[in-house]
PDB file of C-alpha atoms in Angstrom:
ATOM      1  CA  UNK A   1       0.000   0.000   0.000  1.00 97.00           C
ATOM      2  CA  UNK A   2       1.269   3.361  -0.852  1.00 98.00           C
ATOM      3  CA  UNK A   3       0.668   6.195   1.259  1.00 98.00           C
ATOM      4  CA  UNK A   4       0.775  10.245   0.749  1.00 98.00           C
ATOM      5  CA  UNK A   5       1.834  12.082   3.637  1.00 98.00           C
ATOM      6  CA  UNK A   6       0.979  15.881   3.010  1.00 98.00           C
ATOM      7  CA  UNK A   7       1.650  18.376   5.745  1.00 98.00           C
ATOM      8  CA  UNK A   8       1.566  22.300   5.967  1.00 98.00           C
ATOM      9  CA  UNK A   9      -0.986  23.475   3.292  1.00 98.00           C
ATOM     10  CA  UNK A  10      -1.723  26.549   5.543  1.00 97.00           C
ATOM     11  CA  UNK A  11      -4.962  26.528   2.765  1.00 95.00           C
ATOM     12  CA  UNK A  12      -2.789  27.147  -0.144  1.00 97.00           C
ATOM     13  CA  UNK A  13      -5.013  25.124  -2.321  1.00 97.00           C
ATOM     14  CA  UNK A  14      -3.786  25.211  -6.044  1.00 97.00           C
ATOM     15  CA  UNK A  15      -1.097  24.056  -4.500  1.00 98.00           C
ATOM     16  CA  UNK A  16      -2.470  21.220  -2.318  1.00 98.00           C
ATOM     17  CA  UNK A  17      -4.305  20.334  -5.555  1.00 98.00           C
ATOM     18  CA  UNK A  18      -1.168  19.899  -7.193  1.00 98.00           C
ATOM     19  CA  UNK A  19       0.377  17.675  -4.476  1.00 98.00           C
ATOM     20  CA  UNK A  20      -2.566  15.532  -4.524  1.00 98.00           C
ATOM     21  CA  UNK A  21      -2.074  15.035  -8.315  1.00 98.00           C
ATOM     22  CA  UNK A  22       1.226  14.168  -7.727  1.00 98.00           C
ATOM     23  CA  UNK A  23       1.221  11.970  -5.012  1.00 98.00           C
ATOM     24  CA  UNK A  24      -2.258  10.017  -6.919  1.00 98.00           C
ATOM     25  CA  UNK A  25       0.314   9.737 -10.271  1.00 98.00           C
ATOM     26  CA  UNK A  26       2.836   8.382  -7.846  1.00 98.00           C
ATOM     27  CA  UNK A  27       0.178   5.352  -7.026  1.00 98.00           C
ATOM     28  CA  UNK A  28      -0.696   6.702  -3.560  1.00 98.00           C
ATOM     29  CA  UNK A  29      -3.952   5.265  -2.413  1.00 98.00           C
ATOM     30  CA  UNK A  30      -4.715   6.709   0.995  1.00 98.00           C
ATOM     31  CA  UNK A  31      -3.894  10.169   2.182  1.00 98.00           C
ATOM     32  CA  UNK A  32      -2.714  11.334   5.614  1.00 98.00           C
ATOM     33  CA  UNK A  33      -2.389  15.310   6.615  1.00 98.00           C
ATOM     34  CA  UNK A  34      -0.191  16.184   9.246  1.00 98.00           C
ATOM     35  CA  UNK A  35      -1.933  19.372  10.222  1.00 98.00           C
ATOM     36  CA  UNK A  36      -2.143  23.371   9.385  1.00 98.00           C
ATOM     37  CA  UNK A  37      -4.696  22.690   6.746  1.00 97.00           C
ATOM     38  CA  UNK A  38      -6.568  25.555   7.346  1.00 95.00           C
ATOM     39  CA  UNK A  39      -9.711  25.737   5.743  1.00 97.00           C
ATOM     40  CA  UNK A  40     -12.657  22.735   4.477  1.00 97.00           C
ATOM     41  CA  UNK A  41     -11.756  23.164   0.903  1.00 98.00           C
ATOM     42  CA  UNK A  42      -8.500  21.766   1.688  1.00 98.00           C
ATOM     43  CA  UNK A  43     -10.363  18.807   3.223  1.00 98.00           C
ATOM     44  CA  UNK A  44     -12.942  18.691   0.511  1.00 98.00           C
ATOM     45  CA  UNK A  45      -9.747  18.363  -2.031  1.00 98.00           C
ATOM     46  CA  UNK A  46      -7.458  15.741   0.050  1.00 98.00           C
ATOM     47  CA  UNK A  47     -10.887  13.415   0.144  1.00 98.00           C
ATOM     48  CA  UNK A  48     -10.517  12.881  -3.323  1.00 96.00           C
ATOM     49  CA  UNK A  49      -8.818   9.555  -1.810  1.00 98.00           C
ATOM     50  CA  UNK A  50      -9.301   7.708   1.741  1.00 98.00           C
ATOM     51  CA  UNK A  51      -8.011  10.597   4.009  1.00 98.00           C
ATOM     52  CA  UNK A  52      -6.954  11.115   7.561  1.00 98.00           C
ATOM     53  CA  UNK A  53      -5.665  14.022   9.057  1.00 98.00           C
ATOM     54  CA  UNK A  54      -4.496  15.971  12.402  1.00 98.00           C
ATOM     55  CA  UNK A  55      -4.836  19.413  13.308  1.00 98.00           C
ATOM     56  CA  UNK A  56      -1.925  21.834  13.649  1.00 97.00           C
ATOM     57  CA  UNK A  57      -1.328  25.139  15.368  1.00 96.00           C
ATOM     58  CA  UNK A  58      -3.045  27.155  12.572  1.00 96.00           C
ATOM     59  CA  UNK A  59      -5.990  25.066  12.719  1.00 97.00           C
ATOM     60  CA  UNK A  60      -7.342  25.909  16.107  1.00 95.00           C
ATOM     61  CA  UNK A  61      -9.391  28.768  14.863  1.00 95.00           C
ATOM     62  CA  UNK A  62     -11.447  26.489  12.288  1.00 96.00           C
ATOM     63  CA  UNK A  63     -11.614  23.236  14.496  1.00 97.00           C
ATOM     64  CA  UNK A  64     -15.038  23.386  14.045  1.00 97.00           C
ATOM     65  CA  UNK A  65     -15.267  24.100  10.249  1.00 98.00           C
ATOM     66  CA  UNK A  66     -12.432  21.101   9.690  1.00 98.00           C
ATOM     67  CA  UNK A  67     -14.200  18.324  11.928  1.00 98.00           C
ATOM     68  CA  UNK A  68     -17.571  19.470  10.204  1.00 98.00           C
ATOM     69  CA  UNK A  69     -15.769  19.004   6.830  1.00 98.00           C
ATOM     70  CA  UNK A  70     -14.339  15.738   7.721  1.00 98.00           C
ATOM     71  CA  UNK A  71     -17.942  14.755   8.083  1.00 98.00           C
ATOM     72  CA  UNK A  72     -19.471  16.297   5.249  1.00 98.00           C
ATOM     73  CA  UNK A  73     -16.332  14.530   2.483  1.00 98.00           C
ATOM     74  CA  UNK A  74     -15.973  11.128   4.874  1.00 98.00           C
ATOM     75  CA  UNK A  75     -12.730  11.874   6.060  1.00 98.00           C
ATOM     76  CA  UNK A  76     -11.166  11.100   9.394  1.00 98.00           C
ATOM     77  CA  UNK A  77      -9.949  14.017  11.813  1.00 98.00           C
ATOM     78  CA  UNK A  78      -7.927  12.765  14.392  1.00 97.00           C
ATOM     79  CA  UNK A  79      -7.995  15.750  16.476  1.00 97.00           C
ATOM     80  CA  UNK A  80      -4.500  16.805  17.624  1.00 96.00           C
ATOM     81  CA  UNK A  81      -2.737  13.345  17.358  1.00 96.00           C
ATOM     82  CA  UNK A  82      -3.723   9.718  16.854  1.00 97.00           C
ATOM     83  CA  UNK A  83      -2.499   6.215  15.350  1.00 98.00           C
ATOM     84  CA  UNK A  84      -4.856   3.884  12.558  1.00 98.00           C
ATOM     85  CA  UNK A  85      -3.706   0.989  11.453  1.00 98.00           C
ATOM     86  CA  UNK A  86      -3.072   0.330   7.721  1.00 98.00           C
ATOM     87  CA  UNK A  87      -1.517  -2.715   6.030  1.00 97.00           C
ATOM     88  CA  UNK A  88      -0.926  -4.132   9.240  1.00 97.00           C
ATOM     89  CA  UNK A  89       1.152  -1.106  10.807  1.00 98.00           C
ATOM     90  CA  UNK A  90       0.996   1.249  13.223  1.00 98.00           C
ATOM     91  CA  UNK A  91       0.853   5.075  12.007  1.00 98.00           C
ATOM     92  CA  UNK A  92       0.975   7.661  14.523  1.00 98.00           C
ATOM     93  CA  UNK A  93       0.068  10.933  13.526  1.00 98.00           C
ATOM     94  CA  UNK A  94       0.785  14.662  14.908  1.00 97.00           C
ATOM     95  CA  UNK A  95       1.762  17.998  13.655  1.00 97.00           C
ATOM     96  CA  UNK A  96       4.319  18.056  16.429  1.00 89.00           C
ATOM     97  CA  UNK A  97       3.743  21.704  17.681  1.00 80.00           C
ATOM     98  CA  UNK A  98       2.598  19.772  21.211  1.00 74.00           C
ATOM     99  CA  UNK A  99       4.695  17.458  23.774  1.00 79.00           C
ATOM    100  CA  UNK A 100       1.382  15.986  25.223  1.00 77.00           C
ATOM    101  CA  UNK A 101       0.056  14.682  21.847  1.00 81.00           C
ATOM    102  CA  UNK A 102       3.463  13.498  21.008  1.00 88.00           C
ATOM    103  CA  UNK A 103       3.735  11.421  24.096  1.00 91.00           C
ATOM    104  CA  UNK A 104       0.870   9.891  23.921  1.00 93.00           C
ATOM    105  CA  UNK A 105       0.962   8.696  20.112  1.00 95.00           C
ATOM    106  CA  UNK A 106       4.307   7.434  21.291  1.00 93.00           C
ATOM    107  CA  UNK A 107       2.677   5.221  24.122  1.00 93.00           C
ATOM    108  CA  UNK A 108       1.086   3.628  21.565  1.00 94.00           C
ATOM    109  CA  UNK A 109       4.493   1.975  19.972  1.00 96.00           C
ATOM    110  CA  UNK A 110       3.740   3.371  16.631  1.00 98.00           C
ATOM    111  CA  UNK A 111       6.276   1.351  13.302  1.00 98.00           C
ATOM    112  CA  UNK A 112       6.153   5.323  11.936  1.00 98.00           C
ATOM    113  CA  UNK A 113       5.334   8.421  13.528  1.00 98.00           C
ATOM    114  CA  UNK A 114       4.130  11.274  10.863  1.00 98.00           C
ATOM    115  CA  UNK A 115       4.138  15.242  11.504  1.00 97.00           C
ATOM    116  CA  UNK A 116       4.502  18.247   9.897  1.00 97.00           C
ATOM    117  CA  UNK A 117       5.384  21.832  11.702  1.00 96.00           C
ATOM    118  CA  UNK A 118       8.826  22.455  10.804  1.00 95.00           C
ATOM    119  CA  UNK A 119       8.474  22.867   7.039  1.00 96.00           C
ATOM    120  CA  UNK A 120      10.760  20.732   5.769  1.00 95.00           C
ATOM    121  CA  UNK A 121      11.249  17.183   4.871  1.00 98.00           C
ATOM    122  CA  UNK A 122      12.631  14.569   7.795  1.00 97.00           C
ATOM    123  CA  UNK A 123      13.157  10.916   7.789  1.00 98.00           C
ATOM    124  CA  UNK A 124      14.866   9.899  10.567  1.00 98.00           C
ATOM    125  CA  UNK A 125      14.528   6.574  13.132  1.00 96.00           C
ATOM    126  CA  UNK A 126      13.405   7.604  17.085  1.00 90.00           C
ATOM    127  CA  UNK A 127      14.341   4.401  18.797  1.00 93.00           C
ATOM    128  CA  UNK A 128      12.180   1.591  16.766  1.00 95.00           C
ATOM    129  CA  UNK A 129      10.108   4.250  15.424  1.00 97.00           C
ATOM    130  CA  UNK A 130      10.317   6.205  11.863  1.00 98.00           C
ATOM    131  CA  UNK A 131       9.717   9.683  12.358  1.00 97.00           C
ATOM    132  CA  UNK A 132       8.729  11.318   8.575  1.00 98.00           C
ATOM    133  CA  UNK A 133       8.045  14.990   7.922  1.00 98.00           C
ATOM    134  CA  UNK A 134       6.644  15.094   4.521  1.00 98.00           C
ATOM    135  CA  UNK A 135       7.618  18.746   3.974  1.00 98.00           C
ATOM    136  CA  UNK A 136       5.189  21.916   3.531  1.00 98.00           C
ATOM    137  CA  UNK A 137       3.402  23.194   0.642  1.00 98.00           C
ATOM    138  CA  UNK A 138       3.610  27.093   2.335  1.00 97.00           C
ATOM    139  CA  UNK A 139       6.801  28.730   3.565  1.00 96.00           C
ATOM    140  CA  UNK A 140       9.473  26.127   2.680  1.00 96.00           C
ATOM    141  CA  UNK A 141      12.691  26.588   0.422  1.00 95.00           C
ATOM    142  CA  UNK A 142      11.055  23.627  -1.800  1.00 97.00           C
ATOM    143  CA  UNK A 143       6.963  22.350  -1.402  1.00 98.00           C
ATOM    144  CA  UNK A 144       7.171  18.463  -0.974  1.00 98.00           C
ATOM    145  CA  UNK A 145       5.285  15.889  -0.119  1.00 98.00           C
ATOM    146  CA  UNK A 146       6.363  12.235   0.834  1.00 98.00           C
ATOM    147  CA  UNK A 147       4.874   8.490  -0.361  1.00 98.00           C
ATOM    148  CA  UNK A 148       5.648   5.402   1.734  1.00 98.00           C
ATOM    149  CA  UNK A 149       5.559   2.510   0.614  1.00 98.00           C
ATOM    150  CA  UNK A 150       4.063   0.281   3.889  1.00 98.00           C
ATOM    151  CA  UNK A 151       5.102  -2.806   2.478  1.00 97.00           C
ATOM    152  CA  UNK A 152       8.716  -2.291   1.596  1.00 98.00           C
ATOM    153  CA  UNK A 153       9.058   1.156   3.792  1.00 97.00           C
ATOM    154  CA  UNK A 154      10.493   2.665   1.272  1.00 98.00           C
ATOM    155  CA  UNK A 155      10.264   6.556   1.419  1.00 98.00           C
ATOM    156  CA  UNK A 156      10.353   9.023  -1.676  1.00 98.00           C
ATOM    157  CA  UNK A 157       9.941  12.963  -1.594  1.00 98.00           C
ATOM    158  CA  UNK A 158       8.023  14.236  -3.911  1.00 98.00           C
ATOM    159  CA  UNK A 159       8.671  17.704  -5.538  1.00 98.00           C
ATOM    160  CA  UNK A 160       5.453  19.739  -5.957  1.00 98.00           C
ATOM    161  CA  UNK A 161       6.136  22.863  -8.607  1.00 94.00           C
TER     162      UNK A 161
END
């Protein structure tokens, strides 16, 4: 199963449209959002495939709007950090802006632990967990996103012009 990890949209969405289109040409079937989307359209767009996503620091303003939108295009909010399971591993999930919801996804013994935050792409090992930052799409030297491969855990960043 490939995976698109998207992070840091900050509701730039001809851009996040982009991405998407990238990461679907790249064979990614399910999409995960590591937080600062900022608006519902950027939901309504990122549900174009099975989606899942977190809420950063720039979303507290629109919590409402983005779990509302989650509804409204079936896709799963996992309020400020959570794990789901997918091709038999663990994913935790966090923009990584707060300790507490870091901690706790990390209680879980997650095989990869996904944020966003610092705008630019990580892939690095934390003990016996993989720690991936797919990038940003706003404020970052280059937009990327990331696609992991669950089966092989292979990793590729993706450029999005």
């Amino acid at each position: 199963m490939l995976l698109g990890i998207l992070s840091d949209t900050h509701n730039e969405s001809a851009r996040t449209q982009r991405a998407i289109e990238v990461l679907r040409a790249a064979g990614a079937c399910v999409l995960i959002h590591c937080g600062d989307l900022s608006s519902a359209p950027i939901v309504s767009a990122c549900s174009a495939l099975p989606f899942y996503f977190v809420l950063g620091n720039h979303d507290a303003d629109n919590v409402p709007e983005l779990k509302n939108a989650a509804i409204e295009f079936g896709a799963i909010c996992l309020g400020w950090g959570g794990v789901v399971e997918l091709a038999g591993k663990k994913i935790g999930v966090v923009h990584g802006h707060l300790t507490t919801d870091l901690k706790q996804v990390l209680a879980e013994q997650p095989d990869y632990l996904l944020s966003g935050h610092a705008h630019f792409p990580v892939d690095t090992m934390q003990g016996t967990v993989r720690r991936i930052n797919p990038g940003a799409l706003f404020r970052a030297e280059a937009f990327t996103v990331a696609l992991l491969n669950l089966k092989s855990d292979e990793l590729r960043f993706l450029p999005v012009v």
